[in-house]
XYZ file of C-alpha atoms in Angstrom:
780
model
C -13.699 -1.112 9.401
C -16.392 0.713 7.457
C -17.521 0.721 3.842
C -17.809 3.670 1.525
C -20.524 3.398 -1.101
C -20.701 4.252 -4.803
C -22.433 7.596 -4.408
C -20.519 8.683 -1.316
C -17.000 7.416 -1.927
C -16.305 9.712 -4.828
C -17.252 12.653 -2.672
C -14.911 11.428 0.063
C -12.017 11.331 -2.346
C -12.908 14.717 -3.773
C -12.949 16.332 -0.358
C -9.502 14.933 0.416
C -8.101 16.281 -2.815
C -9.687 19.752 -2.618
C -9.621 20.717 1.055
C -6.068 22.034 0.712
C -6.408 23.579 -2.710
C -4.340 26.693 -3.350
C -6.011 30.026 -2.650
C -4.364 32.625 -4.870
C -5.212 35.400 -2.437
C -4.028 33.611 0.701
C -0.584 33.560 2.202
C 1.217 30.572 0.648
C 3.188 29.494 3.713
C 0.140 29.733 5.969
C -1.897 27.716 3.483
C 0.807 25.067 3.231
C 1.106 24.799 7.006
C -2.657 24.371 7.332
C -2.674 21.773 4.553
C 0.187 19.924 6.256
C -1.645 19.830 9.594
C -4.961 18.823 8.008
C -3.329 15.981 6.113
C -1.658 14.734 9.299
C -4.951 14.743 11.189
C -6.792 12.855 8.448
C -4.073 10.225 8.306
C -4.117 9.815 12.088
C -7.866 9.091 11.901
C -7.302 6.526 9.129
C -5.129 4.448 11.460
C -8.175 3.903 13.650
C -10.835 3.541 10.956
C -10.140 1.320 7.962
C -12.432 2.158 5.054
C -12.971 -0.332 2.253
C -15.043 0.128 -0.874
C -18.336 -1.725 -1.076
C -18.529 -4.521 -3.646
C -21.676 -4.518 -5.782
C -20.558 -7.868 -7.139
C -20.279 -9.601 -3.769
C -23.404 -7.883 -2.446
C -25.329 -9.301 -5.411
C -24.227 -12.854 -4.653
C -25.154 -12.449 -0.996
C -28.535 -11.105 -2.127
C -29.081 -14.325 -4.142
C -28.831 -16.583 -1.057
C -32.280 -18.051 -0.306
C -33.709 -18.079 3.192
C -33.044 -21.356 5.030
C -36.753 -21.475 5.911
C -38.138 -20.616 2.478
C -36.268 -20.793 -0.814
C -38.822 -18.378 -2.270
C -37.450 -15.528 -0.171
C -34.033 -13.951 0.096
C -32.029 -14.639 3.230
C -30.625 -11.106 3.162
C -33.302 -8.774 1.745
C -31.326 -5.704 2.841
C -28.734 -6.539 0.166
C -31.454 -6.755 -2.465
C -32.731 -3.337 -1.445
C -29.211 -1.969 -1.588
C -28.929 -3.103 -5.223
C -32.168 -1.325 -6.062
C -30.933 1.862 -4.408
C -27.415 1.920 -5.827
C -27.590 1.439 -9.574
C -25.420 4.020 -11.308
C -26.945 6.499 -13.826
C -25.492 4.611 -16.813
C -27.331 1.447 -15.759
C -24.314 -0.311 -14.289
C -23.251 -1.429 -10.855
C -19.620 -1.613 -9.920
C -16.625 0.520 -9.020
C -17.625 3.724 -7.296
C -15.019 5.587 -9.347
C -15.516 4.763 -13.031
C -12.268 3.968 -14.774
C -11.737 3.006 -18.421
C -9.672 -0.023 -17.384
C -12.365 -1.400 -15.048
C -15.090 -2.133 -17.604
C -14.676 -5.919 -17.258
C -15.160 -5.500 -13.534
C -18.242 -3.354 -14.131
C -19.676 -5.896 -16.579
C -19.245 -8.692 -14.049
C -20.797 -6.661 -11.220
C -23.686 -5.486 -13.365
C -24.577 -8.978 -14.570
C -24.414 -10.322 -11.003
C -26.786 -7.568 -9.832
C -29.186 -8.199 -12.720
C -29.209 -11.917 -11.830
C -29.993 -11.136 -8.190
C -32.936 -8.947 -9.170
C -34.164 -11.597 -11.622
C -33.758 -14.310 -8.991
C -36.312 -12.579 -6.762
C -38.465 -10.999 -9.481
C -37.925 -7.341 -8.602
C -36.516 -4.219 -10.289
C -37.677 -4.757 -13.868
C -36.588 -1.264 -14.907
C -33.221 -1.706 -13.183
C -32.646 -4.965 -15.062
C -33.493 -3.351 -18.396
C -30.993 -0.544 -17.817
C -28.381 -3.026 -16.629
C -28.799 -5.248 -19.694
C -28.530 -2.199 -21.923
C -25.183 -1.343 -20.305
C -23.932 -4.914 -20.786
C -24.931 -4.859 -24.447
C -23.181 -1.555 -25.179
C -19.969 -2.455 -23.337
C -19.674 -6.167 -23.998
C -16.761 -5.672 -26.402
C -14.531 -4.968 -23.390
C -15.042 -8.536 -22.149
C -12.368 -9.712 -24.600
C -10.102 -6.646 -24.317
C -6.713 -7.828 -23.020
C -5.707 -4.290 -22.003
C -8.445 -4.232 -19.362
C -7.812 -5.023 -15.717
C -9.322 -8.467 -15.439
C -11.087 -9.695 -12.284
C -9.831 -13.032 -11.002
C -11.734 -15.869 -12.658
C -13.568 -13.544 -15.062
C -13.761 -16.040 -17.948
C -15.226 -18.732 -15.707
C -17.477 -16.497 -13.606
C -18.943 -14.377 -16.389
C -19.673 -17.485 -18.456
C -21.222 -19.144 -15.427
C -23.469 -16.127 -14.883
C -24.521 -16.238 -18.555
C -25.455 -19.887 -18.017
C -27.348 -19.022 -14.831
C -29.254 -16.326 -16.759
C -30.550 -19.074 -19.059
C -31.747 -21.063 -16.031
C -33.621 -17.946 -14.877
C -35.127 -17.475 -18.377
C -33.345 -14.140 -18.669
C -32.583 -13.177 -22.262
C -29.208 -11.494 -22.496
C -28.650 -9.044 -25.405
C -25.613 -10.979 -26.616
C -24.985 -12.676 -29.942
C -24.765 -16.449 -29.875
C -21.280 -16.286 -31.386
C -20.152 -14.082 -28.485
C -21.662 -16.478 -25.967
C -19.972 -19.439 -27.670
C -16.651 -17.618 -27.512
C -17.169 -17.039 -23.768
C -17.878 -20.715 -23.150
C -14.865 -21.703 -25.245
C -12.545 -19.578 -23.093
C -14.113 -20.994 -19.945
C -13.703 -24.574 -21.168
C -10.025 -23.953 -21.921
C -9.502 -22.831 -18.325
C -11.454 -25.743 -16.889
C -9.424 -28.253 -18.933
C -6.075 -27.094 -17.551
C -3.830 -29.624 -15.855
C -5.027 -30.611 -12.401
C -3.092 -29.379 -9.382
C -3.824 -28.353 -5.829
C -3.407 -24.735 -6.866
C -5.988 -25.197 -9.606
C -8.335 -26.905 -7.160
C -8.095 -23.947 -4.792
C -8.709 -21.594 -7.706
C -11.837 -23.472 -8.793
C -13.097 -23.408 -5.215
C -12.471 -19.655 -5.056
C -14.508 -19.003 -8.227
C -17.287 -21.392 -7.192
C -20.062 -18.962 -8.125
C -18.971 -19.243 -11.749
C -19.136 -23.048 -11.761
C -22.514 -23.194 -10.015
C -24.437 -26.432 -10.295
C -21.415 -28.191 -11.847
C -19.245 -27.569 -8.766
C -18.023 -30.256 -6.374
C -19.247 -28.551 -3.225
C -17.760 -31.128 -0.879
C -14.356 -30.305 -2.360
C -15.025 -26.617 -1.843
C -15.703 -27.141 1.868
C -12.084 -28.225 2.371
C -11.213 -24.534 2.096
C -13.638 -23.317 4.736
C -11.972 -21.155 7.372
C -12.617 -20.913 11.090
C -14.844 -17.892 10.552
C -17.086 -19.968 8.265
C -16.055 -18.302 5.016
C -14.462 -19.598 1.869
C -11.253 -17.615 1.324
C -12.770 -14.671 3.265
C -14.799 -14.104 0.091
C -18.479 -13.129 0.562
C -19.328 -14.138 -3.026
C -17.749 -17.603 -2.812
C -19.312 -18.146 0.621
C -22.742 -17.012 -0.604
C -22.562 -19.277 -3.661
C -21.618 -22.220 -1.443
C -24.478 -21.530 0.978
C -26.914 -21.302 -1.940
C -26.030 -24.857 -2.998
C -25.024 -26.486 0.277
C -26.654 -25.552 3.590
C -23.878 -24.858 6.085
C -24.105 -23.189 9.466
C -20.594 -21.805 9.219
C -21.273 -20.045 5.916
C -24.570 -18.701 7.251
C -22.912 -17.438 10.424
C -20.179 -15.675 8.419
C -22.626 -13.885 6.115
C -24.995 -13.012 8.944
C -22.134 -11.504 10.941
C -21.038 -9.611 7.842
C -24.469 -8.008 7.435
C -24.684 -7.318 11.164
C -21.479 -5.326 10.750
C -22.120 -3.594 7.434
C -25.960 -3.601 7.433
C -26.927 -3.837 3.758
C -23.826 -4.309 1.575
C -20.546 -6.168 1.768
C -16.902 -5.712 0.694
C -15.155 -8.151 -1.619
C -12.934 -9.317 1.222
C -13.542 -9.770 4.953
C -11.914 -9.722 7.413
C -9.558 -7.066 6.088
C -8.071 -5.399 9.127
C -4.443 -6.401 9.662
C -3.159 -5.914 6.109
C -4.422 -2.348 5.459
C -3.151 -1.143 8.838
C 0.260 -2.656 8.097
C 0.081 -1.048 4.658
C -0.409 2.310 6.337
C 2.674 1.710 8.478
C 4.626 0.651 5.419
C 3.370 3.636 3.432
C 4.193 6.363 5.942
C 7.600 4.808 6.655
C 8.492 4.300 2.994
C 7.437 7.856 2.095
C 9.528 9.340 4.888
C 6.708 10.637 7.091
C 6.664 7.934 9.762
C 8.082 10.316 12.379
C 4.737 12.147 12.407
C 2.816 9.007 13.433
C 4.977 7.191 15.990
C 2.117 6.634 18.445
C -0.189 5.263 15.745
C 2.549 3.026 14.319
C 3.358 1.580 17.745
C -0.324 0.841 18.300
C -0.593 -1.017 14.977
C 2.581 -3.015 15.625
C 1.515 -4.005 19.145
C -1.904 -5.113 17.900
C -0.372 -7.021 14.978
C 2.039 -8.750 17.329
C -0.868 -9.851 19.539
C -2.581 -11.297 16.460
C 0.703 -12.974 15.498
C 1.072 -14.630 18.890
C -2.547 -15.787 18.760
C -2.007 -17.391 15.351
C -4.855 -15.561 13.639
C -5.823 -16.881 10.216
C -6.016 -13.384 8.753
C -2.220 -13.307 9.037
C -1.079 -16.885 8.626
C -3.310 -17.996 5.742
C -2.513 -14.969 3.606
C 1.016 -14.724 2.194
C 1.175 -10.939 1.647
C -0.136 -10.247 5.149
C 2.125 -12.799 6.824
C 5.244 -11.661 4.962
C 4.537 -7.969 5.547
C 3.795 -8.567 9.241
C 6.982 -10.613 9.661
C 9.167 -7.978 7.988
C 7.722 -4.960 9.773
C 7.608 -6.662 13.168
C 11.161 -7.998 12.879
C 12.649 -4.706 11.711
C 10.987 -3.015 14.691
C 12.533 -5.444 17.161
C 9.585 -7.782 17.841
C 10.472 -11.429 18.422
C 8.984 -13.244 15.410
C 10.140 -16.591 14.089
C 10.793 -17.156 10.410
C 9.106 -20.558 10.813
C 5.837 -18.699 10.297
C 6.836 -18.448 6.627
C 7.439 -22.187 6.276
C 4.005 -22.689 4.740
C 5.016 -20.538 1.790
C 7.881 -22.668 0.506
C 8.091 -22.855 -3.278
C 6.221 -26.150 -3.598
C 3.504 -24.996 -1.197
C 3.096 -21.633 -2.869
C 2.543 -23.058 -6.345
C -0.034 -25.458 -4.902
C -1.984 -22.524 -3.478
C -4.463 -20.056 -4.912
C -1.834 -17.300 -4.979
C 0.668 -19.546 -6.712
C -1.856 -20.603 -9.339
C -2.623 -16.956 -10.027
C 1.083 -16.000 -10.023
C 0.420 -13.322 -7.425
C 3.410 -11.021 -7.955
C 2.554 -8.741 -5.044
C 2.635 -11.753 -2.731
C 5.983 -12.959 -4.088
C 7.481 -9.456 -3.766
C 6.401 -9.337 -0.117
C 7.921 -12.754 0.568
C 11.145 -11.797 -1.207
C 11.477 -8.641 0.887
C 10.577 -10.443 4.119
C 13.095 -13.194 3.432
C 15.941 -10.674 3.361
C 15.421 -10.113 7.094
C 17.857 -12.906 8.003
C 19.456 -12.240 11.392
C 20.110 -15.774 12.664
C 22.636 -18.212 11.157
C 20.107 -21.078 11.142
C 17.460 -19.397 8.994
C 17.984 -21.554 5.918
C 14.252 -21.329 5.246
C 14.618 -17.652 4.403
C 17.659 -18.400 2.234
C 15.508 -20.807 0.212
C 12.730 -18.246 -0.049
C 15.199 -15.650 -1.377
C 16.424 -18.130 -3.974
C 13.088 -19.141 -5.442
C 11.360 -15.762 -5.174
C 14.237 -13.883 -6.819
C 14.348 -16.453 -9.626
C 10.572 -16.194 -10.096
C 10.588 -12.377 -10.104
C 13.474 -12.182 -12.565
C 11.659 -14.588 -14.842
C 8.442 -12.573 -14.700
C 10.379 -9.360 -15.309
C 11.983 -10.878 -18.379
C 8.686 -12.266 -19.698
C 6.832 -8.948 -19.452
C 9.658 -6.499 -20.146
C 8.033 -5.327 -23.366
C 4.494 -5.062 -22.021
C 2.723 -1.888 -23.173
C -0.091 -1.856 -20.614
C 0.393 0.682 -17.833
C -1.089 -1.507 -15.087
C 1.383 -4.239 -16.023
C 4.227 -1.739 -16.104
C 3.371 -0.586 -12.572
C 3.697 -4.048 -11.042
C 6.859 -4.682 -13.066
C 8.330 -1.472 -11.629
C 7.699 -2.894 -8.159
C 9.433 -6.124 -9.179
C 12.409 -4.244 -10.608
C 12.766 -2.069 -7.492
C 12.618 -5.099 -5.199
C 15.404 -6.827 -7.143
C 17.582 -3.769 -7.778
C 17.465 -2.205 -4.313
C 18.007 -4.779 -1.539
C 17.172 -3.539 1.949
C 20.825 -3.597 3.034
C 21.833 -1.144 0.272
C 18.869 1.242 0.351
C 19.368 4.748 1.710
C 16.308 6.319 3.275
C 16.160 9.560 1.308
C 16.617 7.789 -2.034
C 13.928 5.293 -1.052
C 11.589 8.100 -0.006
C 12.052 9.967 -3.260
C 11.587 6.872 -5.414
C 8.440 5.887 -3.511
C 6.999 9.394 -3.667
C 7.533 9.641 -7.418
C 6.041 6.177 -7.999
C 3.231 6.500 -5.447
C -0.212 5.612 -6.794
C -2.895 7.661 -5.046
C -5.576 5.414 -6.529
C -4.020 1.969 -6.060
C -7.202 0.107 -6.943
C -6.676 -3.586 -6.359
C -8.370 -6.489 -8.042
C -9.776 -9.744 -6.728
C -13.017 -11.068 -8.228
C -14.059 -7.435 -8.204
C -12.023 -4.285 -7.739
C -11.638 -2.687 -4.349
C -9.887 0.305 -2.897
C -9.130 1.585 0.552
C -8.254 5.077 1.688
C -5.664 3.381 3.892
C -3.792 2.013 0.859
C -3.960 4.787 -1.739
C -4.519 8.376 -0.646
C -3.483 11.881 -1.719
C -2.919 12.907 1.901
C 0.038 10.502 2.094
C 1.535 11.957 -1.059
C 0.906 15.590 -0.150
C 2.465 15.226 3.281
C 5.433 13.281 1.894
C 6.237 15.880 -0.769
C 5.988 18.748 1.721
C 8.215 16.931 4.213
C 10.776 15.861 1.608
C 11.185 19.356 0.200
C 11.308 20.952 3.645
C 14.106 18.599 4.700
C 15.920 19.149 1.431
C 15.995 22.913 1.994
C 17.711 22.227 5.342
C 20.259 19.967 3.662
C 20.952 22.571 0.992
C 21.797 25.183 3.614
C 23.964 22.743 5.570
C 25.949 21.913 2.433
C 26.593 25.627 1.873
C 27.793 25.868 5.472
C 30.155 22.943 4.882
C 31.490 24.521 1.690
C 32.380 27.635 3.699
C 34.033 25.418 6.318
C 36.229 23.736 3.677
C 37.399 27.112 2.431
C 37.934 28.497 5.941
C 40.056 25.486 6.873
C 41.980 25.780 3.559
C 41.315 22.137 2.749
C 40.720 23.128 -0.869
C 44.384 24.214 -1.016
C 45.604 20.610 -0.586
C 46.275 19.609 -4.192
C 46.799 15.935 -3.391
C 43.392 15.545 -1.698
C 40.195 14.480 -3.407
C 37.441 17.054 -2.982
C 34.464 14.887 -2.059
C 32.423 17.112 0.225
C 29.127 16.570 -1.607
C 29.463 12.793 -1.383
C 30.481 12.913 2.270
C 27.510 15.096 3.111
C 25.201 13.005 0.916
C 25.915 9.904 2.976
C 24.864 11.840 6.083
C 21.774 13.498 4.606
C 20.580 10.289 2.942
C 20.518 8.429 6.251
C 20.289 10.953 9.117
C 17.145 12.472 7.692
C 15.461 14.404 10.485
C 16.051 18.172 10.394
C 16.726 17.965 14.140
C 19.861 15.871 13.489
C 21.848 18.732 11.987
C 24.721 18.359 14.481
C 24.993 14.653 13.677
C 25.012 15.286 9.914
C 27.599 18.045 10.106
C 29.824 15.985 12.406
C 29.513 12.976 10.088
C 30.244 15.059 6.975
C 33.166 17.083 8.371
C 34.896 13.977 9.629
C 34.148 12.270 6.316
C 35.938 15.066 4.484
C 38.861 14.956 6.918
C 39.245 11.172 6.675
C 39.402 11.510 2.878
C 42.074 14.196 3.178
C 44.101 12.200 5.722
C 43.782 9.013 3.678
C 45.151 10.801 0.612
C 47.900 12.381 2.719
C 49.071 9.011 4.023
C 48.615 7.397 0.629
C 50.249 9.889 -1.760
C 50.571 13.353 -0.255
C 52.869 13.109 2.735
C 56.396 11.999 3.545
C 57.119 9.696 6.472
C 58.323 12.674 8.516
C 55.103 14.527 7.818
C 52.973 11.533 8.808
C 54.838 11.126 12.108
C 54.663 14.870 12.695
C 50.875 14.863 12.249
C 50.419 11.985 14.700
C 52.652 13.688 17.259
C 50.616 16.891 16.997
C 47.336 15.072 17.602
C 48.844 13.143 20.515
C 50.044 16.289 22.280
C 47.399 18.709 20.899
C 48.829 21.695 22.809
C 51.845 22.555 20.697
C 52.486 25.833 18.926
C 51.312 25.029 15.418
C 53.451 27.692 13.779
C 56.583 26.046 15.178
C 55.635 22.358 15.518
C 54.386 21.708 11.989
C 57.049 20.566 9.557
C 55.126 21.642 6.439
C 52.200 23.772 5.343
C 50.212 20.638 4.463
C 50.639 19.273 7.992
C 49.676 22.647 9.442
C 46.461 22.810 7.357
C 45.445 19.236 8.167
C 46.261 19.456 11.862
C 44.562 22.821 12.315
C 41.381 21.504 10.665
C 41.519 18.338 12.767
C 42.152 20.116 16.053
C 39.489 22.725 15.437
C 36.889 20.113 14.418
C 37.668 17.841 17.374
C 37.320 20.780 19.773
C 34.096 21.918 18.133
C 32.568 18.438 18.378
C 33.622 18.117 22.001
C 31.984 21.408 22.945
C 28.808 20.796 20.931
C 28.322 17.499 22.722
C 27.875 19.251 26.052
C 24.339 20.256 25.053
C 23.519 16.667 24.032
C 25.521 14.648 26.547
C 26.177 16.949 29.475
C 29.936 16.470 29.056
C 32.778 17.330 26.700
C 33.770 14.372 24.489
C 36.938 15.906 23.011
C 39.210 13.284 24.593
C 37.231 10.413 23.094
C 37.130 11.987 19.631
C 40.905 12.559 19.805
C 41.412 8.887 20.693
C 39.294 7.842 17.747
C 41.407 9.939 15.394
C 44.662 8.676 16.877
C 43.560 5.063 16.353
C 42.950 5.865 12.705
C 46.220 7.752 12.162
C 48.292 4.988 13.752
C 46.588 2.322 11.657
C 47.249 4.320 8.502
C 50.893 4.718 9.536
C 51.149 0.957 9.961
C 49.912 0.438 6.399
C 52.350 3.060 5.114
C 55.234 1.307 6.872
C 54.206 -2.093 5.489
C 54.182 -0.574 2.019
C 57.572 1.125 2.451
C 59.206 -2.008 3.838
C 57.416 -4.235 1.295
C 56.247 -6.326 4.251
C 53.584 -8.990 3.766
C 51.401 -9.173 6.868
C 49.231 -12.181 7.585
C 45.546 -11.902 6.786
C 44.740 -11.600 10.503
C 47.360 -8.868 11.032
C 46.045 -6.983 8.044
C 42.382 -7.201 9.168
C 43.144 -6.249 12.798
C 44.628 -3.056 11.455
C 42.500 -2.751 8.330
C 39.086 -2.461 9.901
C 40.338 0.651 11.728
C 42.275 2.095 8.770
C 39.103 1.949 6.693
C 38.384 5.210 8.526
C 34.782 4.821 9.679
C 35.656 5.558 13.321
C 35.782 9.371 13.076
C 32.649 9.399 10.894
C 30.297 7.170 12.890
C 31.446 7.245 16.498
C 31.373 11.009 17.210
C 28.013 11.286 15.414
C 26.502 8.829 17.904
C 26.612 11.563 20.539
C 24.227 13.743 18.502
C 21.280 11.449 17.723
C 19.471 11.812 21.047
C 20.289 9.334 23.819
C 23.014 10.003 26.363
C 25.958 7.651 25.991
C 27.768 6.780 29.198
C 31.401 5.704 29.371
C 30.122 2.184 30.094
C 28.203 2.086 26.820
C 31.097 3.489 24.781
C 33.456 0.885 26.257
C 31.001 -2.017 26.005
C 31.582 -5.112 23.931
C 28.311 -4.479 22.040
C 29.479 -1.034 20.939
C 32.880 -2.381 19.845
C 31.316 -5.317 17.998
C 28.953 -3.092 16.035
C 31.888 -0.937 14.964
C 34.041 -3.943 14.086
C 31.264 -5.507 11.986
C 30.488 -2.411 9.918
C 34.174 -1.572 9.453
C 35.027 -5.133 8.426
C 32.236 -5.086 5.847
C 33.546 -1.775 4.506
C 37.162 -2.910 4.392
C 36.317 -6.125 2.533
C 33.919 -4.440 0.109
C 36.614 -1.881 -0.694
C 39.330 -4.500 -1.120
C 37.227 -6.686 -3.429
C 36.405 -3.766 -5.707
C 39.845 -2.134 -5.669
C 41.912 -5.336 -5.956
C 42.882 -4.973 -9.610
C 43.766 -1.291 -9.339
C 45.774 -1.745 -6.132
C 47.569 -4.795 -7.543
C 48.740 -2.693 -10.482
C 50.002 -0.102 -7.982
C 51.855 -2.786 -6.008
C 49.609 -2.504 -2.950
C 48.413 -5.379 -0.820
C 44.885 -5.851 0.447
C 42.625 -8.597 1.823
C 42.160 -10.266 -1.574
C 45.837 -10.356 -2.520
C 46.846 -11.542 0.977
C 44.346 -14.423 0.841
C 45.860 -15.431 -2.499
C 49.448 -15.081 -1.230
C 48.843 -17.054 1.952
C 46.566 -19.595 0.338
C 47.368 -22.682 -1.692
C 48.401 -22.532 -5.323
C 44.854 -23.331 -6.372
C 43.354 -20.227 -4.727
C 42.050 -17.803 -7.356
C 40.722 -14.273 -7.201
C 37.167 -15.507 -7.875
C 37.421 -18.055 -5.078
C 38.681 -15.443 -2.620
C 36.015 -12.957 -3.662
C 33.254 -15.490 -3.030
C 34.735 -16.333 0.350
C 34.987 -12.677 1.347
C 31.464 -11.914 0.109
C 30.176 -14.722 2.305
C 32.070 -13.230 5.249
C 30.592 -9.791 4.500
C 27.116 -11.310 4.469
C 27.724 -13.034 7.818
C 29.001 -9.844 9.440
C 26.175 -7.782 7.979
C 23.510 -10.128 9.266
C 25.107 -10.364 12.690
C 25.254 -6.574 12.831
C 21.574 -6.371 11.860
C 20.735 -8.843 14.618
C 22.552 -6.687 17.157
C 20.753 -3.585 15.906
C 17.313 -5.220 16.245
C 18.084 -6.944 19.547
C 16.189 -5.576 22.560
C 17.166 -7.944 25.359
C 20.695 -7.739 26.803
C 21.438 -4.598 24.790
C 22.854 -1.439 26.372
C 23.526 0.584 23.215
C 20.395 2.678 22.448
C 18.508 1.670 19.308
C 18.952 5.139 17.735
C 22.716 4.747 18.075
C 22.783 1.183 16.800
C 20.866 2.361 13.749
C 23.809 4.550 12.742
C 26.044 1.520 12.296
C 23.363 -0.111 10.130
C 22.866 3.084 8.117
C 26.597 3.294 7.427
C 26.534 -0.328 6.321
C 23.813 0.588 3.820
C 25.910 3.488 2.538
C 28.869 1.168 1.992
C 26.854 -1.476 0.184
C 25.337 1.157 -2.079
C 28.705 2.811 -2.786
C 30.286 -0.520 -3.709
C 27.406 -2.046 -5.652
C 28.991 -1.268 -9.026
C 32.429 0.274 -8.451
C 34.619 1.408 -5.590
C 32.679 4.556 -4.861
C 33.058 8.277 -5.564
C 33.304 7.753 -9.326
C 29.827 6.533 -10.179
C 27.521 8.581 -12.414
C 24.589 7.120 -10.488
C 26.065 8.468 -7.265
C 26.226 11.970 -8.721
C 22.551 11.699 -9.636
C 21.785 10.470 -6.132
C 23.433 13.560 -4.648
C 21.243 15.764 -6.822
C 18.112 13.839 -5.861
C 18.725 14.115 -2.130
C 20.244 17.593 -1.803
C 19.504 19.748 -4.828
C 16.367 18.781 -6.752
C 12.992 19.301 -5.024
C 10.008 17.149 -5.941
C 7.529 19.151 -7.998
C 3.938 18.217 -7.199
C 2.678 18.988 -10.699
C 5.083 16.374 -12.070
C 3.512 13.574 -10.012
């Protein structure tokens, strides 16, 4: 990790934002390609070199530490020299990129630097300029719209008190100083708790000579620091000689030479943030080697029990989620230390760290084992906490508060099991903060966390993919007309939705065959479903099945109606096309398998039609054995598996793992559909899983009771499916193929979140967002 300094960091950010500026005389495509490649190369370098902004505030406190051999001399004179060399033109020290919402931070940093210079009797002119800045900007100290450093009221007041001890006259009115001390006293008189104790230890520099330093030492870490905070560690060492604190600060200066960050070590979290960022913006495919390197290194740290992970909730939760979703064997027991009662007795809990709670909430959704009650409890308390915070701050006018509340809302509204990649990418691109300055006791930023290169690359990639999708949809529209499917009056015309579900999940431009196969079969299953449901007679249904079974009959003679002829011709042509296309991917024709898949579906639909005609009441088990097939996911998912990359042998296709994945996703879909369509189908006299549970249950069984029972079953099947997808050992189905089952599960959960699909206004907007509307850079 390296630091960027006040006078150099702004230049670094400027160069990133201007290197790829538009040249009106240059070829646009060539310029864009060069920009794309340059952005990729810069991001690749960032994976190996974490840059973190220097903290004037923390450097000042380190500069105040006296030498262990002579209290008249500084222990770290290089820090003192850095302060003299890095005062900003306006007299302040602080954030390298001035921002109107960071004036409190700048005030705190400037006063700390002035105190350090006064402590050692140097830089008279620097102090005068610094005090002038404090005087002219002091009104911001009580401005609630400002971003407030952690512990500001205690620390700033403590520094004012320390200035008196140093006989330093501050240009502040006595009434203003009294108001500062009043706010500090209110904080110090709050009810005692372990969380408050940790907080007071963290802001030790603001309590100074009144601090219980023996209490503070309870929070010392293995590396010798207090909370990985240079300022808290320096303040402790100034009052209480300690070899651990001295070793930590000495090692810090050995690494960074003459200035320090506000947090160290800071290695695991920003690298995981980079992984999270490139994946959530849809550009992870460009950095597979770098991502694998980060995950392997993080897993080594996880196995070694490093404090940087396990003592920090956001880092631990993020590491757990990313490692688990990438198939690493990580136990949820690592999150046991962040139970509700433990969290609120911690520093993060005392500060109501929303980012930390969001990370834990998202990590806790990664339940794949039936005995992970710990994660269930985490979901319960974190969701309750986030909803409460969202309600309490719903009317907040401050933009920085609105940003974190948007994160809370997104976490609650879009669970991982109902989030489609392209919608997630678009939402994250639009909401991406290229600055993303974060606040501890002073502000800090890292190019690895907020960066225009991420955004630029993501927008270019999103729009490039969207142009591919747009052309594929046009191709599919021609296909519908060529196959005369638009002539079938009884059939719903849902091509856009069918293609959307493919484009929103099978994102790579290289997966065109998979998307088109998925979408064509989606359209055909809709047509066939409508044909069996309302459009065809029993003779026509039997005729269609017979045609598919024999598939070598003369269509002009064998079809009993024009509707059968249109449907069968489209089916036969599509099955043959898929079979032939697969030769390039699989080295063999898969037409026979695709035909079998379609026959399974047609026979299951016929069974349901016969039950309905005969007014038969099957048992729940009979219904579900047939119903998971009649839900019609087979022709959509299974042929598409042949076009995602890996070769699928007959052994894989006939394996129990393959069958179980299909059964799980189809069962989830069938039950989700039946729950949401129960009332409508009951009015039409149709039976489904809900009505059959009521019929075969006791008199006390109600619709609500059945719905809860079925939702629990859906959750069990979904989690078991996710476990199978993530499982590495004893798995023969390739991960890319397993992902398709999980992606379809996400589609289903999204479609059925509010109604039974295909009628939602939100879904129409989603289609536009993924297929039709590019992201305009000037709108970001």
